[in-house]
Short mmCIF file of C-alpha atoms in Angstrom, two decimals:
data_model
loop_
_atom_site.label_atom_id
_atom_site.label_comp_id
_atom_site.label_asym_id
_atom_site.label_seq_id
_atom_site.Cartn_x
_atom_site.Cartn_y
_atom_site.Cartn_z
CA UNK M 8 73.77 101.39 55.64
CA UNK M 9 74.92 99.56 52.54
CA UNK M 10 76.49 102.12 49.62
CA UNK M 11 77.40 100.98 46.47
CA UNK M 12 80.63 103.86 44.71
CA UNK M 13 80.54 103.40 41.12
CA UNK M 14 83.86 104.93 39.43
CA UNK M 15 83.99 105.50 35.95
CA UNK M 16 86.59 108.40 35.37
CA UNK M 17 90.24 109.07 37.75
CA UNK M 18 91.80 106.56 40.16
CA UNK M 19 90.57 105.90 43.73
CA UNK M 20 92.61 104.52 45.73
CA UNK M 21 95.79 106.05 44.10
CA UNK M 22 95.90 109.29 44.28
CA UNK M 23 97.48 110.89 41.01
CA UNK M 24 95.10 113.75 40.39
CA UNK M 25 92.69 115.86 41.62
CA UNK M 26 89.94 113.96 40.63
CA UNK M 27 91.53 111.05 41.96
CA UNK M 28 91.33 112.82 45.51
CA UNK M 29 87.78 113.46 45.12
CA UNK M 30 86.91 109.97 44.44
CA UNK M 31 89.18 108.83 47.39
CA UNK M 32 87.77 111.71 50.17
CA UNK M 33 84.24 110.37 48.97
CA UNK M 34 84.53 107.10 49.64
CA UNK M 35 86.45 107.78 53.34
CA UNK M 36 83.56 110.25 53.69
CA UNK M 37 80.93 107.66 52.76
CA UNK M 38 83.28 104.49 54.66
CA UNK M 39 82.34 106.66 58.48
CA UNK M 40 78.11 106.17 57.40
CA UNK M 41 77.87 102.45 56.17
CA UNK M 42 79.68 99.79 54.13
CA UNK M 43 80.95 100.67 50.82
CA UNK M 44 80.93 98.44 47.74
CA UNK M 45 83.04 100.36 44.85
CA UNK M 46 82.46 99.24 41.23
CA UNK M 47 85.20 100.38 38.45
CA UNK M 48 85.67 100.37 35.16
CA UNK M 49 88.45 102.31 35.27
CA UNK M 50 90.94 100.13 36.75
CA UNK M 51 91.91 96.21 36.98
CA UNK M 52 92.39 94.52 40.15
CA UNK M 53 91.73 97.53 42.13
CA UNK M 54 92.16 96.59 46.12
CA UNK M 55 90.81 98.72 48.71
CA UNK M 56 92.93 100.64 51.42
CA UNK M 57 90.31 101.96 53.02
CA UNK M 58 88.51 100.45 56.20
CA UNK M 59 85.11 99.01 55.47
CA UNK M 60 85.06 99.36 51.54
CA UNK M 61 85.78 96.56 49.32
CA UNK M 62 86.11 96.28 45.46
CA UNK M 63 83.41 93.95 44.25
CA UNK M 64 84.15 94.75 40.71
CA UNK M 65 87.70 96.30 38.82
CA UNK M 66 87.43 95.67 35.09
CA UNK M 67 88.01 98.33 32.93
CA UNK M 68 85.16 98.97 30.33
CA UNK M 69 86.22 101.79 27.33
CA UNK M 70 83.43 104.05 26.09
CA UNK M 71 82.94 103.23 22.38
CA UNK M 72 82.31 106.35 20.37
CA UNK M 73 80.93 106.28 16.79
CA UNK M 74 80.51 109.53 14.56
CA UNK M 75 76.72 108.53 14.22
CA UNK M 76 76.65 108.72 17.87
CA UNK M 77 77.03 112.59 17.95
CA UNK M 78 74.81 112.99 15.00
CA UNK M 79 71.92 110.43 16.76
CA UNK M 80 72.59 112.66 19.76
CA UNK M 81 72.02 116.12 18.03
CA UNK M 82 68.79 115.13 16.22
CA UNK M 83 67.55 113.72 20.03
CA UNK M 84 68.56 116.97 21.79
CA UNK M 85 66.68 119.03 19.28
CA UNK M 86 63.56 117.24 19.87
CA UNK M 87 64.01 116.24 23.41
CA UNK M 88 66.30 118.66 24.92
CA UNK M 89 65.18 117.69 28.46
CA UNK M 90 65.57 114.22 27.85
CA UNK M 91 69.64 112.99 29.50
CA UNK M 92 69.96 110.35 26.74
CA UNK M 93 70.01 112.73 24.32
CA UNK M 94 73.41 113.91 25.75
CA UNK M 95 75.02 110.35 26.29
CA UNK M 96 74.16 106.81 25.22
CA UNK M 97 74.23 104.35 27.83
CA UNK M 98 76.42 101.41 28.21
CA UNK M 99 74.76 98.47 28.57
CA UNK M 100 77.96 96.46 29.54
CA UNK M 101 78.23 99.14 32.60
CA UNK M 102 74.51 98.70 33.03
CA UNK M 103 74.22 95.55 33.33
CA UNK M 104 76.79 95.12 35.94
CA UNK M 105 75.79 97.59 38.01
CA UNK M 106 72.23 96.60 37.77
CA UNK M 107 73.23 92.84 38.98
CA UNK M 108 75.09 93.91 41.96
CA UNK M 109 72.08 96.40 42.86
CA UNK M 110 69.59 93.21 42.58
CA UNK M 111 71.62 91.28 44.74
CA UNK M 112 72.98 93.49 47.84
CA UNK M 113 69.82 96.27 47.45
CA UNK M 114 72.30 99.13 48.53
CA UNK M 115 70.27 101.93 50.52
CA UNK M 116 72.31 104.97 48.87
CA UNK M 117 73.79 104.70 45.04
CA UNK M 118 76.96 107.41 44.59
CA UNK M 119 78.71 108.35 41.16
CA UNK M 120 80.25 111.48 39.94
CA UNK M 121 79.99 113.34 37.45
CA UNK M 122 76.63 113.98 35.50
CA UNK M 123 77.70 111.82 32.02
CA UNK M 124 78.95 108.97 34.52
CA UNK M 125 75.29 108.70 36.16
CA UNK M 126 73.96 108.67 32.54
CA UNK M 127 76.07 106.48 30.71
CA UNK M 128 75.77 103.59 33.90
CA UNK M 129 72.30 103.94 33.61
CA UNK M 130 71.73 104.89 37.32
CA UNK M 131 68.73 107.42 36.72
CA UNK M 132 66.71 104.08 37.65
CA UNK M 133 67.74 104.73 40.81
CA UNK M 134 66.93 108.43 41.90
CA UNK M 135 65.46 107.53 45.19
CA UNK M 136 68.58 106.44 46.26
CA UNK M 137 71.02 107.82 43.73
CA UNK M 138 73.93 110.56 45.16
CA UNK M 139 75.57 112.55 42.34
CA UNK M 140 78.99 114.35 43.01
CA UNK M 141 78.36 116.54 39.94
CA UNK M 142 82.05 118.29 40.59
CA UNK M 143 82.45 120.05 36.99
CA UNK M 144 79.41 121.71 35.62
CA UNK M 145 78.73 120.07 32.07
CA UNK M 146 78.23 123.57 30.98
CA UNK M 147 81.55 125.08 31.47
CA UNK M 148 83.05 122.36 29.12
CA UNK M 149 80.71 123.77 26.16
CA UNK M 150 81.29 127.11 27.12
CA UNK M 151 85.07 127.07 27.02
CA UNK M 152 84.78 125.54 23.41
CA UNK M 153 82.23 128.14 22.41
CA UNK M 154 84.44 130.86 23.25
CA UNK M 155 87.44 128.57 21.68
CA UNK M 156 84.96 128.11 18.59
CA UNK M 157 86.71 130.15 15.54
CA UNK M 158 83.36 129.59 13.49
CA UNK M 159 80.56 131.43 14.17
CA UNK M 160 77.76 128.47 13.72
CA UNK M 161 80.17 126.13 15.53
CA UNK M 162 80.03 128.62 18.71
CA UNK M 163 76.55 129.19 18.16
CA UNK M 164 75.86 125.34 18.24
CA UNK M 165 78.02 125.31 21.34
CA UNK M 166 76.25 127.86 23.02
CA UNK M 167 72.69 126.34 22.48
CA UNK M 168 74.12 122.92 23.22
CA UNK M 169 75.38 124.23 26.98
CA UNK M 170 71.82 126.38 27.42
CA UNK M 171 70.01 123.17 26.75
CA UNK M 172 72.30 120.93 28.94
CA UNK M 173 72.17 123.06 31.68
CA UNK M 174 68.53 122.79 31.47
CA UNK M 175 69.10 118.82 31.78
CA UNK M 176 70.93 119.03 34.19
CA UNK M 177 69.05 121.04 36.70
CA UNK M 178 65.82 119.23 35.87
CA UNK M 179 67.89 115.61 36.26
CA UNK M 180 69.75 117.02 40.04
CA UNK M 181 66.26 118.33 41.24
CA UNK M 182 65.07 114.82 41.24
CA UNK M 183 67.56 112.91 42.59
CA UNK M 184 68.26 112.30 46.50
CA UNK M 185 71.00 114.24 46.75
CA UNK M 186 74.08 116.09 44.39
CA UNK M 187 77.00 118.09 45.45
CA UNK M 188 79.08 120.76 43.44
CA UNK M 189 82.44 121.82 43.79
CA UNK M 190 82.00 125.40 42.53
CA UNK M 191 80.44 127.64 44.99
CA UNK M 192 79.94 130.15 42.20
CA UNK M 193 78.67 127.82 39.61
CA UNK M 194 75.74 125.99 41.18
CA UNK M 195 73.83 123.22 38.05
CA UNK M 196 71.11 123.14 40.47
CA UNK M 197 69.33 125.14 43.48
CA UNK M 198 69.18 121.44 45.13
CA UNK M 199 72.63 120.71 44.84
CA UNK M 200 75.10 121.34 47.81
CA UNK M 201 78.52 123.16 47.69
CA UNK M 202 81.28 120.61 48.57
CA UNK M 203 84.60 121.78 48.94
CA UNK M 204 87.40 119.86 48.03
CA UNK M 205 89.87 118.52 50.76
CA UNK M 206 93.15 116.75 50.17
CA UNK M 207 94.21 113.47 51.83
CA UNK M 208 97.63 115.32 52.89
CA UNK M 209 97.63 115.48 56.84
CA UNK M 210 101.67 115.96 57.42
CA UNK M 211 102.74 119.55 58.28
CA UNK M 212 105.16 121.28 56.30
CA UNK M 213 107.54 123.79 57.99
CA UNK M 214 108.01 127.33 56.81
CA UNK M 215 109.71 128.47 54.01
CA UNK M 216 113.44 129.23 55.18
CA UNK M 217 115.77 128.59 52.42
CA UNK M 218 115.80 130.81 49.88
CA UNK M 219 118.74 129.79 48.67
CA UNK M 220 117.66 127.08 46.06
CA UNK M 221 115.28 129.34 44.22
CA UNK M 222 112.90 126.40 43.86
CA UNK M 223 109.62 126.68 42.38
CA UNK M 224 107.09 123.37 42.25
CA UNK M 225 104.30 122.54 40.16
CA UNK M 226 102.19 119.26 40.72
CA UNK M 227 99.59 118.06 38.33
CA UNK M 228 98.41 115.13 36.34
CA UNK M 229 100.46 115.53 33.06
CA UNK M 230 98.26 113.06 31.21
CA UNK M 231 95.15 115.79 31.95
CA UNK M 232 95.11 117.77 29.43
CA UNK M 233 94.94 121.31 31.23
CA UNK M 234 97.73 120.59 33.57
CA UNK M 235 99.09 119.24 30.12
CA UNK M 236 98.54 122.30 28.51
CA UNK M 237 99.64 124.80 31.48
CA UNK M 238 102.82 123.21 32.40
CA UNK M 239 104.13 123.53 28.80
CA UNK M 240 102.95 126.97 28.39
CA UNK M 241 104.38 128.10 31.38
CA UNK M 242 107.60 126.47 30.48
CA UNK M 243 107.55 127.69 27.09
CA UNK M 244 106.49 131.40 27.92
CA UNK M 245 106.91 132.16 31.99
CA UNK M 246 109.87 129.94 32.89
CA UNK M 247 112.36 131.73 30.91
CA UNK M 248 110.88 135.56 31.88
CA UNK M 249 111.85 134.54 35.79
CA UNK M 250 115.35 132.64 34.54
CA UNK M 251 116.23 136.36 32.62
CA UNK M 252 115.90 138.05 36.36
CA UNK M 253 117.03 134.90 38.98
CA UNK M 254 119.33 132.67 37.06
CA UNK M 255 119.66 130.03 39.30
CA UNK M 256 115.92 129.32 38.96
CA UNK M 257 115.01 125.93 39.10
CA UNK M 258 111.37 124.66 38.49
CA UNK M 259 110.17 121.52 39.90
CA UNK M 260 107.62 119.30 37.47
CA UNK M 261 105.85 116.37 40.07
CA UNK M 262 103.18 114.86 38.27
CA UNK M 263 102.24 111.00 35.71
CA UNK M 264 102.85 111.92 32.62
CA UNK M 265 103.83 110.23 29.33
CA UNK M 266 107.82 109.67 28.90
CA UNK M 267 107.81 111.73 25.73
CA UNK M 268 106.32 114.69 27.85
CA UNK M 269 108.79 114.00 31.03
CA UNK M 270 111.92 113.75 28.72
CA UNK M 271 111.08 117.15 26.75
CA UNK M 272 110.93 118.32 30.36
CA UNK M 273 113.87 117.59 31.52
CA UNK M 274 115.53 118.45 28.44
CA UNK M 275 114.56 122.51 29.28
CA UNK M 276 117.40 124.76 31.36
CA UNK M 277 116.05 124.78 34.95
CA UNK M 278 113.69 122.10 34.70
CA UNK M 279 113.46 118.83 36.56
CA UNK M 280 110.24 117.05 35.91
CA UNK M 281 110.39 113.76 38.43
CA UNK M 282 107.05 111.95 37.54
CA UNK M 283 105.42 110.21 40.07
CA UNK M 284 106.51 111.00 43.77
CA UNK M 285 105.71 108.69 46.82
CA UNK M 286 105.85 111.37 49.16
CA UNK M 287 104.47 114.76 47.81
CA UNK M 288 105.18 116.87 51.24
CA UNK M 289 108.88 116.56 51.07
CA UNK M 290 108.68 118.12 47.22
CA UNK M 291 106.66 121.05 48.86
CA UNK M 292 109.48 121.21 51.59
CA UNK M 293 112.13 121.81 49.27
CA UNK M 294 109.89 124.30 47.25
CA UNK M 295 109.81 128.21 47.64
CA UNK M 296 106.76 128.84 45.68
CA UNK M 297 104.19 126.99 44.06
CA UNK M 298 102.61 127.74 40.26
CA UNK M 299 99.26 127.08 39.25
CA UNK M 300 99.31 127.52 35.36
CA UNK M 301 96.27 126.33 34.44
CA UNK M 302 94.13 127.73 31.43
CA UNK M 303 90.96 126.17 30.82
CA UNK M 304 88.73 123.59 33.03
CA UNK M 305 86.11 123.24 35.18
CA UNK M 306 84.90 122.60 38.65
CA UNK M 307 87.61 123.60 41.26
CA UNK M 308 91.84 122.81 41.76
CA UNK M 309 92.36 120.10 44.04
CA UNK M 310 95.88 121.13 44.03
CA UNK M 311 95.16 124.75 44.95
CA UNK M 312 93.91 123.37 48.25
CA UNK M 313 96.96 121.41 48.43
CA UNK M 314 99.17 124.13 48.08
CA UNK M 315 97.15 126.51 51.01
CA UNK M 316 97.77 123.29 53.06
CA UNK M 317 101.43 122.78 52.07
CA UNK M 318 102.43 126.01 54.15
CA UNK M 319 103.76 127.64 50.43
CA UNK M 320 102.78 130.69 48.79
CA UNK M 321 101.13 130.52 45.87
CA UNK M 322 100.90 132.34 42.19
CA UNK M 323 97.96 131.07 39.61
CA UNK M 324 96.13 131.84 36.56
CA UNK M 325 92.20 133.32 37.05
CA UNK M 326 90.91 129.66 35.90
CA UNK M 327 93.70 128.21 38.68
CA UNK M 328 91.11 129.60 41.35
CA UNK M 329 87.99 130.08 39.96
CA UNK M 330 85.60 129.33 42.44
CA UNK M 331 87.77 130.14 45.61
CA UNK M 332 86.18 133.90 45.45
CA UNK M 333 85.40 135.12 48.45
CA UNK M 334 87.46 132.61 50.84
CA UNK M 335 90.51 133.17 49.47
CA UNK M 336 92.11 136.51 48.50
CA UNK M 337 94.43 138.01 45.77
CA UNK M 338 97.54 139.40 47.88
CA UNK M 339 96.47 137.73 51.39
CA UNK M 340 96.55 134.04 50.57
CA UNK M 341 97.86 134.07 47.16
CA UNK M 342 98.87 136.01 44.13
CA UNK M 343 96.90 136.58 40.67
CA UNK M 344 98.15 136.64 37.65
CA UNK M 345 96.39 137.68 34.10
CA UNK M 346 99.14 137.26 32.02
CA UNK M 347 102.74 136.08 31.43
CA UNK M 348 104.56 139.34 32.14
CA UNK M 349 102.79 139.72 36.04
CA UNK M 350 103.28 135.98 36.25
CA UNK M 351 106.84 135.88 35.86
CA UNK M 352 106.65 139.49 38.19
CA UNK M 353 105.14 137.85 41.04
CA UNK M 354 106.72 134.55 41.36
CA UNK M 355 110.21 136.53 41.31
CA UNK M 356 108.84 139.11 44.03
CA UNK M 357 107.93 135.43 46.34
CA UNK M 358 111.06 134.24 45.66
CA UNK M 359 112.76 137.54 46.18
CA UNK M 360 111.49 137.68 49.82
CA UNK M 361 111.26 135.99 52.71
CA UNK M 362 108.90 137.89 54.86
CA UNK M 363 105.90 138.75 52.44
CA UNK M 364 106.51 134.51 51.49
CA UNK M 365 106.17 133.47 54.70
CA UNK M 366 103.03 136.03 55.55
CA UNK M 367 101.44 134.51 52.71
CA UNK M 368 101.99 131.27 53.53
CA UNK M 369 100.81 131.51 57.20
CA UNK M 370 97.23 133.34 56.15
CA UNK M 371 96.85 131.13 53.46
CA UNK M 372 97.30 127.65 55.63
CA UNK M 373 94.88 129.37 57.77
CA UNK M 374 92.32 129.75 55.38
CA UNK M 375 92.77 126.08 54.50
CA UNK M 376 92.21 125.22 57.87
CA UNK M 377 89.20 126.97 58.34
CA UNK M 378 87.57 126.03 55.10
CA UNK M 379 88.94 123.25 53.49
CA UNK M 380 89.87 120.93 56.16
CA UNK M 381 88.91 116.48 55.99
CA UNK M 382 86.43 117.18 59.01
CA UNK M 383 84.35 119.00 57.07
CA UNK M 384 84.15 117.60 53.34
CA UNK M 385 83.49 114.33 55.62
CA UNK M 386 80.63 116.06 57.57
CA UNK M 387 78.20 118.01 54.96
CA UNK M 388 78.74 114.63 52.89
CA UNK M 389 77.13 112.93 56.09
CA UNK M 390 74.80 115.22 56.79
CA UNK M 391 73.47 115.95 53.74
CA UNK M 392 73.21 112.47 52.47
CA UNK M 393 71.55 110.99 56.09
CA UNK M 394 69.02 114.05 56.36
CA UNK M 395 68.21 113.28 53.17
CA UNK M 396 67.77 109.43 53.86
CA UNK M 397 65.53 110.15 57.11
CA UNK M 398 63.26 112.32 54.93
CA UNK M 399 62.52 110.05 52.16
CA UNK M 400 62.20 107.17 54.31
CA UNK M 401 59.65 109.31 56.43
CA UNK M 402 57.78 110.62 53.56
CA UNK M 403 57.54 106.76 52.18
CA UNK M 404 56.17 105.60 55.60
CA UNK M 405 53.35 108.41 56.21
CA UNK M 406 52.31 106.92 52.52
CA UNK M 407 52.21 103.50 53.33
CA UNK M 408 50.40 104.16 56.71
CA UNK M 409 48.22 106.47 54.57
#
């Protein structure tokens, strides 16, 4: 089987964030059914570390935006809401690549994530063959700035914008081969499959033992905006509630980010933010409990996963793990928190004992194991995608006998 990965948004082959990770547990996933060909134009001179997938193409391509665009787009939706180019232009540059390497090497399965990705690359040429990781709903984007929206037409025009994309979208996955979703709660389409996310991460940590340091870790892409966002705010507004109650606090910032945003960091009491980390498991060793600030966004955290993996209790905002319902529990596997005050509460309550720490730890590595675990992202990517393939190739043969 010859694939063809087309990235457009995150790293691959570096893993810096949790999109990042999704990309790279794709391809691996895809890597065990056929030959992969990955095509970015996110990166240049990309190089593969992954057995049988190369890098034909690593040239980075910007999306051009024009405030015509979005009033071109508007008029379109209104008149053809079910119509995906009325949501996002497409690039020819991207196109045409893409199209050339398709003409050439005839790939039997086409995979890109996310829904504006497919769009903009102009893959819907493809649906016979075309995979879509949709990950984050398009939706939830346009509902978060609806509720954000301080205007009441501009929340109205959110609103009707998400109805109507939603619409797309489910119309758009229902034709396809195949999509996945990372949201078990938040499906864009009856066709599409729940995928959980996985890390890369296969060390073992230890238990928790020192309690000493007082250490608590937070790891996220600082150039995302809503890791961004959470990391300051908790800084800002949590940080110093736990430092009033354990003074020898110390919070732990691993995560790219922008020098400006690591030297205001480090210039907080109790705060060590040390970028970019070659080895993220010996962070998590060190660390007591792990914070999951995180405000606003869609699809599911990677680095909640992590942390269930990482042997280390856990505290997090609703949005932190939104769409974990139901596997993993408030008080078994991690703690909740709806606001500052029960934020700061909890994370001193971890870090004030051993036993319930390590409890939670234990049941929540478990429930990592159980449901999150490489084996089986790698096999409902396999199965879904090959059942998929047999079909269509079955249904196109009783045709041509026909």
């Amino acid at each position: 089987m010859k694939i063809l990965f087309v990235v457009t948004k995150c790293n691959i082959f570096r893993i810096n964030s949790g999109g990042a990770n999704r990309n790279n547990m794709f391809v691996k996933a895809l890597s065990e059914m056929g030959h992969v060909d990955v095509v970015s134009f996110y990166e240049e001179g990309l190089k593969s570390n992954i057995k049988n997938c190369d890098v034909i193409y690593s040239e980075i391509i910007h999306d051009k935006h024009h405030y015509v665009d979005f009033v071109i787009s508007w008029i379109f939706m209104s008149l053809s809401p079910s119509n995906p180019y009325s949501y996002y232009r497409r690039d020819k540059k991207k196109e045409a690549v893409i199209d050339g390497f398709v003409r050439r090497n005839n790939y039997d399965i086409i995979v890109c994530r996310y829904i504006d990705s497919v769009i903009k690359c102009g893959l819907l040429k493809y649906k016979d063959r075309l995979v879509i990781d949709v990950d984050e709903n398009p939706t939830n984007r346009l509902k978060y700035l609806a509720a954000q929206a301080k205007i009441r037409l501009l929340k109205w025009k959110k609103i009707y914008e998400s109805k109507r994309i939603g619409l797309m979208v489910e119309k758009l996955l229902g034709e396809v081969l195949c999509s996945f979703h990372s949201n078990q709660l938040e499906p864009p389409s009856p066709r599409s499959v729940f995928l959980l996310n996985t890390i890369g991460i296969t060390k073992s940590i230890p238990d928790v033992t020192d309690f000493n340091s007082n250490r608590i870790l937070y790891v996220g892409c600082l150039n995302f905006f809503p890791s961004k966002h959470g990391i300051c705010y908790f800084v800002e507004n949590i940080f110093p509630l736990i430092r009033a109650q354990v003074q020898d606090a110390e919070l732990c910032v691993v995560g790219e980010g922008n020098p400006e945003l690591i030297t205001w960091l480090n210039e907080k009491e109790g705060v060590k933010a040390l970028g970019r980390v070659e080895d993220l498991t010996v962070e998590y060793q060190k660390t007591n409990v792990v914070v999951i600030p995180i405000y606003h966004g869609s699809g599911t955290s990677v680095k909640f996963v992590e942390a269930l993996f990482m042997n280390r209790p856990i505290v997090s905002t609703p949005v932190g793990v939104r769409g974990f319902e139901g596997i993993c529990n408030d008080g078994v596997h991690y703690m909740l928190a709806e606001n500052d005050e029960a934020f700061a509460a909890k994370t001193i309550e971890l870090l004030s004992s051993a036993e319930k720490s390590r409890q939670m730890a234990h049941d929540a590595y478990r429930v990592a194991a159980q449901n999150f675990a490489q084996e089986k992202f790698f096999e409902i990517v396999r199965r879904e995608i090959q059942s998929r393939s047999s079909s269509l190739a079955l249904a196109t043969h009783s045709v041509n006998v026909e």
